[in-house]
CSV table of C-alpha atoms in Angstrom, one decimal:
chain,number,residue,atom,x,y,z
A,57,MET,CA,-10.8,-1.9,-14.9
A,58,SER,CA,-11.7,-0.4,-18.7
A,59,SER,CA,-8.5,0.6,-20.6
A,60,GLU,CA,-11.3,3.2,-22.4
A,61,THR,CA,-9.6,7.1,-21.6
A,62,LYS,CA,-11.8,8.3,-19.0
A,63,THR,CA,-12.0,11.3,-16.2
A,64,ASP,CA,-12.1,10.2,-13.2
A,65,ASN,CA,-13.0,12.6,-10.2
A,66,PRO,CA,-9.8,12.9,-7.6
A,67,SER,CA,-10.6,10.3,-4.7
A,68,PRO,CA,-12.1,12.3,-2.0
A,69,VAL,CA,-9.0,14.0,0.2
A,70,LEU,CA,-9.0,15.3,3.3
A,71,THR,CA,-6.1,18.2,4.4
A,72,ARG,CA,-5.0,18.0,7.4
A,73,ARG,CA,-6.9,21.2,8.4
A,74,LYS,CA,-10.9,19.4,7.4
A,75,LEU,CA,-9.3,16.2,9.6
A,76,LEU,CA,-8.5,18.4,12.5
A,77,TYR,CA,-12.0,20.0,11.8
A,78,GLY,CA,-13.7,17.3,11.1
A,79,MET,CA,-12.0,15.8,14.6
A,80,GLY,CA,-12.5,18.9,16.9
A,81,LEU,CA,-9.2,18.4,17.2
A,82,ALA,CA,-6.7,22.1,17.7
A,83,ALA,CA,-3.6,21.0,16.9
A,84,ALA,CA,-2.6,17.6,15.6
A,85,ALA,CA,0.8,15.2,15.7
A,86,VAL,CA,0.2,13.7,12.3
A,87,PRO,CA,2.4,15.4,9.4
A,88,LEU,CA,1.2,16.4,6.3
A,89,GLY,CA,3.2,14.9,4.2
A,90,GLN,CA,2.8,-5.2,-12.3
A,91,PHE,CA,2.8,-7.1,-13.9
A,92,LEU,CA,5.8,-5.3,-13.2
A,93,ALA,CA,8.7,-5.8,-14.4
A,94,ALA,CA,12.3,-4.8,-13.2
A,95,CYS,CA,13.7,-2.1,-15.2
A,96,GLY,CA,17.1,-3.6,-15.7
A,97,GLU,CA,19.1,-6.6,-14.7
A,98,GLY,CA,21.5,-5.2,-12.1
A,99,THR,CA,21.2,-6.4,-8.2
A,100,ASP,CA,19.5,-2.9,-7.6
A,101,GLY,CA,16.9,-3.4,-10.2
A,102,SER,CA,18.9,-0.6,-12.0
A,103,GLY,CA,20.6,-1.8,-14.7
A,104,THR,CA,23.4,0.0,-14.1
A,105,GLY,CA,26.0,-2.1,-12.4
A,106,THR,CA,26.2,0.5,-9.0
A,107,PRO,CA,26.9,-0.6,-6.1
A,108,ASP,CA,23.2,-0.6,-4.2
A,109,PRO,CA,23.1,1.5,-1.2
A,110,MET,CA,21.4,-0.7,0.5
A,111,ASP,CA,24.4,-2.6,0.4
A,112,SER,CA,25.6,0.3,3.3
A,113,VAL,CA,22.8,0.4,5.7
A,114,VAL,CA,23.8,-2.0,9.3
A,115,ASP,CA,21.3,-4.6,10.3
A,116,PRO,CA,20.4,-4.6,14.2
A,117,GLY,CA,19.5,-7.8,13.9
A,118,ALA,CA,16.1,-7.3,15.6
A,119,TRP,CA,12.6,-5.6,14.1
A,120,ALA,CA,11.4,-2.1,16.1
A,121,THR,CA,8.7,-1.8,17.4
A,122,GLY,CA,6.0,1.2,18.3
A,123,GLY,CA,5.4,2.7,15.2
A,124,THR,CA,6.7,5.8,13.3
A,125,ARG,CA,7.7,7.3,16.5
A,126,SER,CA,10.5,5.1,16.6
A,127,MET,CA,12.2,5.7,13.2
A,128,THR,CA,14.9,7.7,14.9
A,129,ALA,CA,17.0,6.7,11.8
A,130,LEU,CA,15.0,8.0,9.2
A,131,SER,CA,16.9,11.1,8.0
A,132,SER,CA,19.2,8.5,6.8
A,133,TYR,CA,17.5,6.1,5.5
A,134,PRO,CA,19.1,5.3,1.6
A,135,ASP,CA,17.1,6.1,-1.6
A,136,PRO,CA,16.5,2.7,-2.8
A,137,PHE,CA,16.3,4.0,-6.1
A,138,ALA,CA,19.5,6.7,-6.4
A,139,ALA,CA,21.6,4.1,-9.0
A,140,GLY,CA,18.5,4.4,-11.1
A,141,LEU,CA,16.3,2.2,-14.3
A,142,GLY,CA,17.0,1.2,-17.4
A,143,SER,CA,15.6,2.5,-20.4
A,144,ALA,CA,12.3,0.0,-20.6
A,145,CYS,CA,9.7,-1.1,-18.2
A,146,ALA,CA,7.1,-2.9,-17.7
A,147,LEU,CA,3.8,-2.2,-17.0
A,148,THR,CA,2.2,-2.6,-13.8
A,149,CYS,CA,-1.0,-4.2,-14.5
A,150,GLU,CA,-4.2,-3.8,-12.7
A,151,ALA,CA,-6.0,-6.0,-9.8
A,152,THR,CA,-9.3,-5.7,-7.9
A,153,LEU,CA,-10.1,-2.3,-5.9
A,154,GLY,CA,-11.5,-3.9,-3.1
A,155,PRO,CA,-14.2,-3.2,-1.3
A,156,CYS,CA,-12.6,-1.5,1.7
A,157,TYR,CA,-11.4,1.7,-0.3
A,158,ALA,CA,-12.7,5.3,1.4
A,159,THR,CA,-11.6,8.8,1.9
A,160,THR,CA,-8.1,9.4,2.5
A,161,VAL,CA,-6.2,12.5,3.8
A,162,GLU,CA,-2.7,13.7,2.1
A,163,ARG,CA,0.4,13.1,4.5
A,164,GLU,CA,3.2,11.4,4.7
A,165,ASP,CA,2.7,9.4,8.0
A,166,ILE,CA,-0.5,7.5,7.6
A,167,THR,CA,-0.4,6.0,11.2
A,168,GLU,CA,-2.2,8.3,13.6
A,169,GLY,CA,-0.1,7.5,16.5
A,170,GLU,CA,-0.9,3.5,16.2
A,171,ASP,CA,1.6,1.1,17.2
A,172,GLY,CA,3.5,-1.3,14.7
A,173,LEU,CA,6.4,-2.6,13.1
A,174,PRO,CA,7.4,0.7,11.3
A,175,VAL,CA,7.7,1.1,7.2
A,176,ARG,CA,9.0,3.1,5.0
A,177,LEU,CA,7.5,2.8,1.7
A,178,ALA,CA,9.7,4.3,-0.8
A,179,PHE,CA,8.1,4.7,-4.4
A,180,LEU,CA,8.4,6.3,-7.6
A,181,ILE,CA,6.6,6.0,-11.2
A,182,VAL,CA,7.5,5.6,-14.1
A,183,ASP,CA,6.0,5.4,-17.7
A,184,GLU,CA,7.2,2.9,-20.2
A,185,THR,CA,10.6,4.5,-21.0
A,186,CYS,CA,11.7,4.6,-17.5
A,187,LYS,CA,11.0,8.5,-17.5
A,188,PRO,CA,9.7,9.8,-13.9
A,189,ILE,CA,6.3,11.6,-13.6
A,190,PRO,CA,6.3,14.7,-11.5
A,191,GLY,CA,2.4,14.8,-10.8
A,192,ALA,CA,0.9,12.1,-9.9
A,193,THR,CA,-0.9,11.4,-6.8
A,194,LEU,CA,-0.5,7.8,-5.3
A,195,ASP,CA,-3.1,7.1,-2.9
A,196,ILE,CA,-2.0,3.7,-0.8
A,197,TRP,CA,-4.4,2.4,1.6
A,198,HIS,CA,-4.1,-1.4,4.1
A,199,CYS,CA,-5.3,-2.9,7.8
A,200,GLY,CA,-3.8,-2.5,10.4
A,201,PRO,CA,-2.2,-5.0,12.6
A,202,ASP,CA,-5.2,-6.3,14.1
A,203,GLY,CA,-6.4,-7.2,10.1
A,204,LEU,CA,-9.2,-3.8,10.4
A,205,TYR,CA,-9.5,-1.4,7.9
A,206,SER,CA,-10.3,2.7,9.0
A,207,GLY,CA,-13.1,4.2,8.4
A,208,GLU,CA,-17.3,5.3,9.2
A,209,ASP,CA,-17.1,5.8,5.4
A,210,ALA,CA,-15.5,2.0,4.7
A,211,SER,CA,-18.4,-1.4,4.9
A,212,ASP,CA,-18.6,-2.2,8.2
A,213,PHE,CA,-17.1,-5.5,5.9
A,214,CYS,CA,-13.9,-3.8,6.1
A,215,THR,CA,-14.3,-2.6,9.7
A,216,THR,CA,-16.0,-5.1,11.5
A,217,GLY,CA,-18.4,-2.2,12.5
A,218,ASP,CA,-16.1,-2.0,15.7
A,219,GLU,CA,-16.3,2.4,16.8
A,220,ARG,CA,-12.5,2.7,17.0
A,221,ALA,CA,-11.5,1.6,13.7
A,222,ARG,CA,-15.0,3.4,11.7
A,223,SER,CA,-14.1,6.2,13.8
A,224,ALA,CA,-10.3,6.7,12.4
A,225,ARG,CA,-8.7,7.2,9.3
A,226,TRP,CA,-5.1,5.2,10.1
A,227,TYR,CA,-2.9,3.4,7.2
A,228,ARG,CA,-5.0,5.9,4.6
A,229,GLY,CA,-3.1,8.5,2.7
A,230,VAL,CA,-2.3,10.0,-1.0
A,231,GLN,CA,0.6,12.7,-1.7
A,232,THR,CA,2.0,14.1,-5.3
A,233,THR,CA,4.7,12.8,-6.6
A,234,ASP,CA,7.9,15.3,-6.9
A,235,ALA,CA,9.9,16.3,-9.7
A,236,ASN,CA,11.9,12.7,-10.0
A,237,GLY,CA,8.4,10.9,-9.5
A,238,ARG,CA,9.3,10.2,-6.4
A,239,VAL,CA,6.6,9.6,-3.0
A,240,ASN,CA,7.5,8.2,0.8
A,241,PHE,CA,4.9,6.7,2.8
A,242,ASN,CA,5.7,6.1,6.7
A,243,THR,CA,3.4,3.9,8.4
A,244,CYS,CA,3.3,0.3,9.9
A,245,PHE,CA,3.5,-3.2,8.5
A,246,PRO,CA,0.2,-4.7,7.3
A,247,GLY,CA,-1.6,-7.3,9.7
A,248,TRP,CA,-3.9,-10.7,8.0
A,249,TYR,CA,-7.1,-11.7,7.5
A,250,SER,CA,-8.8,-14.6,6.3
A,251,SER,CA,-8.7,-15.6,2.6
A,252,ARG,CA,-6.0,-12.5,1.8
A,253,THR,CA,-2.5,-12.2,1.8
A,254,VAL,CA,-0.3,-9.7,3.8
A,255,HIS,CA,-1.2,-6.7,0.6
A,256,ILE,CA,-0.8,-2.8,0.5
A,257,HIS,CA,-3.8,-1.4,-2.0
A,258,PHE,CA,-3.2,1.6,-4.5
A,259,THR,CA,-4.3,4.2,-6.6
A,260,VAL,CA,-2.4,6.0,-9.7
A,261,ARG,CA,-4.2,9.8,-10.6
A,262,LEU,CA,-2.5,12.2,-13.1
A,263,ASN,CA,-4.6,14.8,-14.2
A,264,ASN,CA,-7.9,13.8,-12.5
A,265,GLN,CA,-7.6,10.6,-14.9
A,266,GLU,CA,-7.0,7.0,-13.1
A,267,TYR,CA,-4.3,5.4,-14.9
A,268,VAL,CA,-3.8,2.3,-12.4
A,269,THR,CA,-5.5,0.8,-9.2
A,270,SER,CA,-3.6,-2.6,-8.2
A,271,GLN,CA,-2.0,-4.1,-4.8
A,272,PHE,CA,1.8,-5.3,-3.7
A,273,VAL,CA,2.9,-7.9,-1.3
A,274,PHE,CA,5.5,-8.9,0.7
A,275,ASP,CA,7.9,-11.7,0.7
A,276,ASP,CA,5.8,-15.3,2.2
A,277,ALA,CA,9.0,-16.0,4.1
A,278,LEU,CA,8.7,-11.9,5.8
A,279,ASP,CA,5.5,-11.7,6.4
A,280,ASP,CA,6.1,-14.8,8.7
A,281,GLU,CA,8.1,-14.2,10.2
A,282,ILE,CA,6.4,-10.4,11.9
A,283,ILE,CA,3.6,-12.7,12.6
A,284,ASN,CA,4.4,-15.4,13.9
A,285,SER,CA,7.0,-13.5,16.4
A,286,GLN,CA,6.2,-9.4,16.5
A,287,PRO,CA,4.4,-8.2,19.1
A,288,LEU,CA,0.7,-6.9,18.1
A,289,TYR,CA,1.0,-9.4,14.6
A,290,ASN,CA,1.7,-12.7,16.5
A,291,THR,CA,-1.6,-12.4,18.6
A,292,ARG,CA,-4.1,-14.4,16.5
A,293,GLY,CA,-2.4,-17.3,15.1
A,294,PRO,CA,-0.9,-18.2,12.0
A,295,ARG,CA,-2.3,-16.5,8.8
A,296,ASP,CA,-4.7,-19.1,6.7
A,297,THR,CA,-3.8,-17.7,2.9
A,298,THR,CA,-0.3,-16.9,1.5
A,299,ASN,CA,0.9,-15.3,-1.8
A,300,ALA,CA,0.4,-18.9,-3.1
A,301,THR,CA,-2.6,-18.9,-1.9
A,302,ASP,CA,-4.0,-16.0,-2.5
A,303,ASN,CA,-6.7,-15.1,-5.5
A,304,VAL,CA,-5.9,-11.6,-6.7
A,305,VAL,CA,-1.8,-11.6,-6.8
A,306,SER,CA,-1.1,-15.0,-7.3
A,307,ALA,CA,2.1,-17.2,-7.1
A,308,GLU,CA,2.4,-16.3,-10.6
A,309,SER,CA,3.3,-12.8,-10.2
A,310,ALA,CA,3.5,-12.5,-6.6
A,311,PRO,CA,7.8,-12.2,-6.8
A,312,GLU,CA,6.8,-9.1,-9.5
A,313,TYR,CA,4.4,-7.6,-7.3
A,314,SER,CA,6.9,-7.7,-4.3
A,315,PHE,CA,8.1,-5.3,-2.2
A,316,GLN,CA,12.3,-5.4,-2.2
A,317,THR,CA,12.5,-4.6,2.0
A,318,LYS,CA,15.2,-4.1,3.7
A,319,ARG,CA,16.3,-3.3,7.6
A,320,MET,CA,17.2,-0.1,8.9
A,321,ALA,CA,19.5,1.0,11.4
A,322,ASP,CA,17.0,1.6,13.7
A,323,GLY,CA,15.1,-1.3,12.7
A,324,ALA,CA,12.4,0.0,10.7
A,325,MET,CA,11.5,-1.2,7.2
A,326,LEU,CA,12.5,0.1,4.1
A,327,ALA,CA,9.7,-1.4,1.4
A,328,TRP,CA,10.1,-0.3,-2.0
A,329,LYS,CA,8.9,-0.7,-5.4
A,330,THR,CA,8.7,1.1,-8.7
A,331,ILE,CA,4.8,1.6,-10.6
A,332,VAL,CA,5.0,2.0,-14.1
A,333,ILE,CA,2.0,3.7,-15.7
A,334,ARG,CA,1.0,3.7,-19.7
A,335,SER,CA,2.1,7.6,-21.5
A,336,SER,CA,-1.0,8.0,-22.5
A,337,LEU,CA,-4.5,6.0,-21.7
A,338,SER,CA,-5.3,5.3,-25.0
A,339,ASN,CA,-2.5,2.6,-24.8
A,340,ALA,CA,-3.9,-1.3,-23.5
A,341,SER,CA,-3.6,-1.8,-19.7
A,342,CYS,CA,-3.1,-4.8,-18.1
A,343,SER,CA,-4.3,-6.9,-15.6
A,344,VAL,CA,-1.6,-8.9,-13.2
A,345,PRO,CA,-1.3,-12.5,-14.5
A,346,GLY,CA,-3.5,-15.0,-12.6
A,347,GLY,CA,-5.0,-12.7,-10.2
A,348,GLY,CA,-9.3,-13.3,-9.4
A,349,GLY,CA,-11.1,-11.7,-6.8
A,350,GLY,CA,-10.3,-9.7,-3.7
A,351,GLY,CA,-12.2,-12.4,-1.6
A,352,GLY,CA,-12.3,-12.3,2.1
A,353,GLY,CA,-12.2,-10.0,4.7
A,354,PRO,CA,-11.6,-8.9,8.4
A,355,ARG,CA,-13.7,-10.3,10.3
A,356,PRO,CA,-15.2,-9.7,14.0
A,357,PRO,CA,-13.2,-9.9,17.1
A,358,GLY,CA,-13.3,-13.5,18.5
A,359,ASP,CA,-13.2,-15.5,16.0
A,360,GLY,CA,-9.2,-14.8,15.0
A,361,GLY,CA,-9.9,-13.8,11.2
A,362,MET,CA,-9.8,-17.7,10.2
A,363,GLY,CA,-13.1,-18.5,8.3
A,364,PRO,CA,-14.9,-17.2,5.1
A,365,PRO,CA,-16.7,-14.0,4.5
A,366,PRO,CA,-20.4,-14.0,4.4
A,367,GLY,CA,-21.3,-15.2,1.2
A,368,GLY,CA,-18.7,-17.6,0.7
A,369,ARG,CA,-14.6,-16.7,0.6
A,370,ASP,CA,-15.3,-14.9,-2.2
A,371,GLY,CA,-18.2,-13.0,-1.0
A,372,GLY,CA,-17.9,-9.5,-0.5
A,373,GLY,CA,-14.4,-9.5,-1.0
A,374,MET,CA,-15.1,-9.5,-5.2
A,375,GLY,CA,-14.8,-5.6,-6.6
A,376,PRO,CA,-15.4,-2.1,-5.9
A,377,PRO,CA,-18.1,-0.7,-3.0
A,378,PRO,CA,-21.1,0.4,-4.1
A,379,GLY,CA,-22.1,3.1,-6.2
A,380,TRP,CA,-18.9,3.0,-7.6
A,381,ASP,CA,-18.6,2.7,-11.2
A,382,GLY,CA,-16.0,1.9,-12.7
A,383,GLY,CA,-14.3,5.2,-12.4
A,384,THR,CA,-15.1,7.9,-10.0
A,385,ARG,CA,-14.7,7.2,-6.4
A,386,PRO,CA,-16.9,7.6,-3.7
């Protein structure tokens, strides 16, 4: 993506009211709402030497199921950024948008009641001096446990034409950071699809201008544990791509683009990451080291999600949706 300053129209956002109107519902259970180097050297990523707030969490020894309704201890989850940051933060670098971006919804819980391993995603957005950025919008999207994306305006390559996926808007959401640069989403752990490691897409915008579009991943051992043993995730066999073999977030960059995670007392996962954006669009951007395209995509039911997408391993997964001009989202 170009580092030139350009006005980026905001993503198409459905408010809760608009979403309900379009679905013909009168009420809803869905609430509204790097190369990234560590900002410091402490065990909590702060460089302050203060105790890690995660140390006080009692691990129940098993992951929860049932989606976000199983997050019964949500109000007691610790703030992973409470210890603060250092004074210098390295930029979060660009990675491909991918072909599965679609209209998003302003909300905190992005599951629409879907089942899966519940995850609280905690983000902190700062600039290169580690100064929190209030008023930035964070737009995230990822596939469900079955490897499918949602949205009738998403490519059939991403939904495989599945009518249930096309009629939903699950695992998509956008929110605005608070005065401390913080924002949380409640979701379920993503599934996998052929030629891609487990990942979450995101875009950060400030004043309607795009500052970074990239992707974060999870530790390979954690991915394998969940995919091989957890309900909904263990029905399709082993995944065919790991962080080490992915062609977007490579083995070289995966450690810096992986969420930190901790199992909470209710069995949900807390996953957190700091996103560092440029203090000005006139400053140079960067690309994820070792990353390439965005090969692979969800496969139709019946083939286990294995095998390359049409046109080869990289076919269809490279680059943005049709009509995307490098700045304006469809």
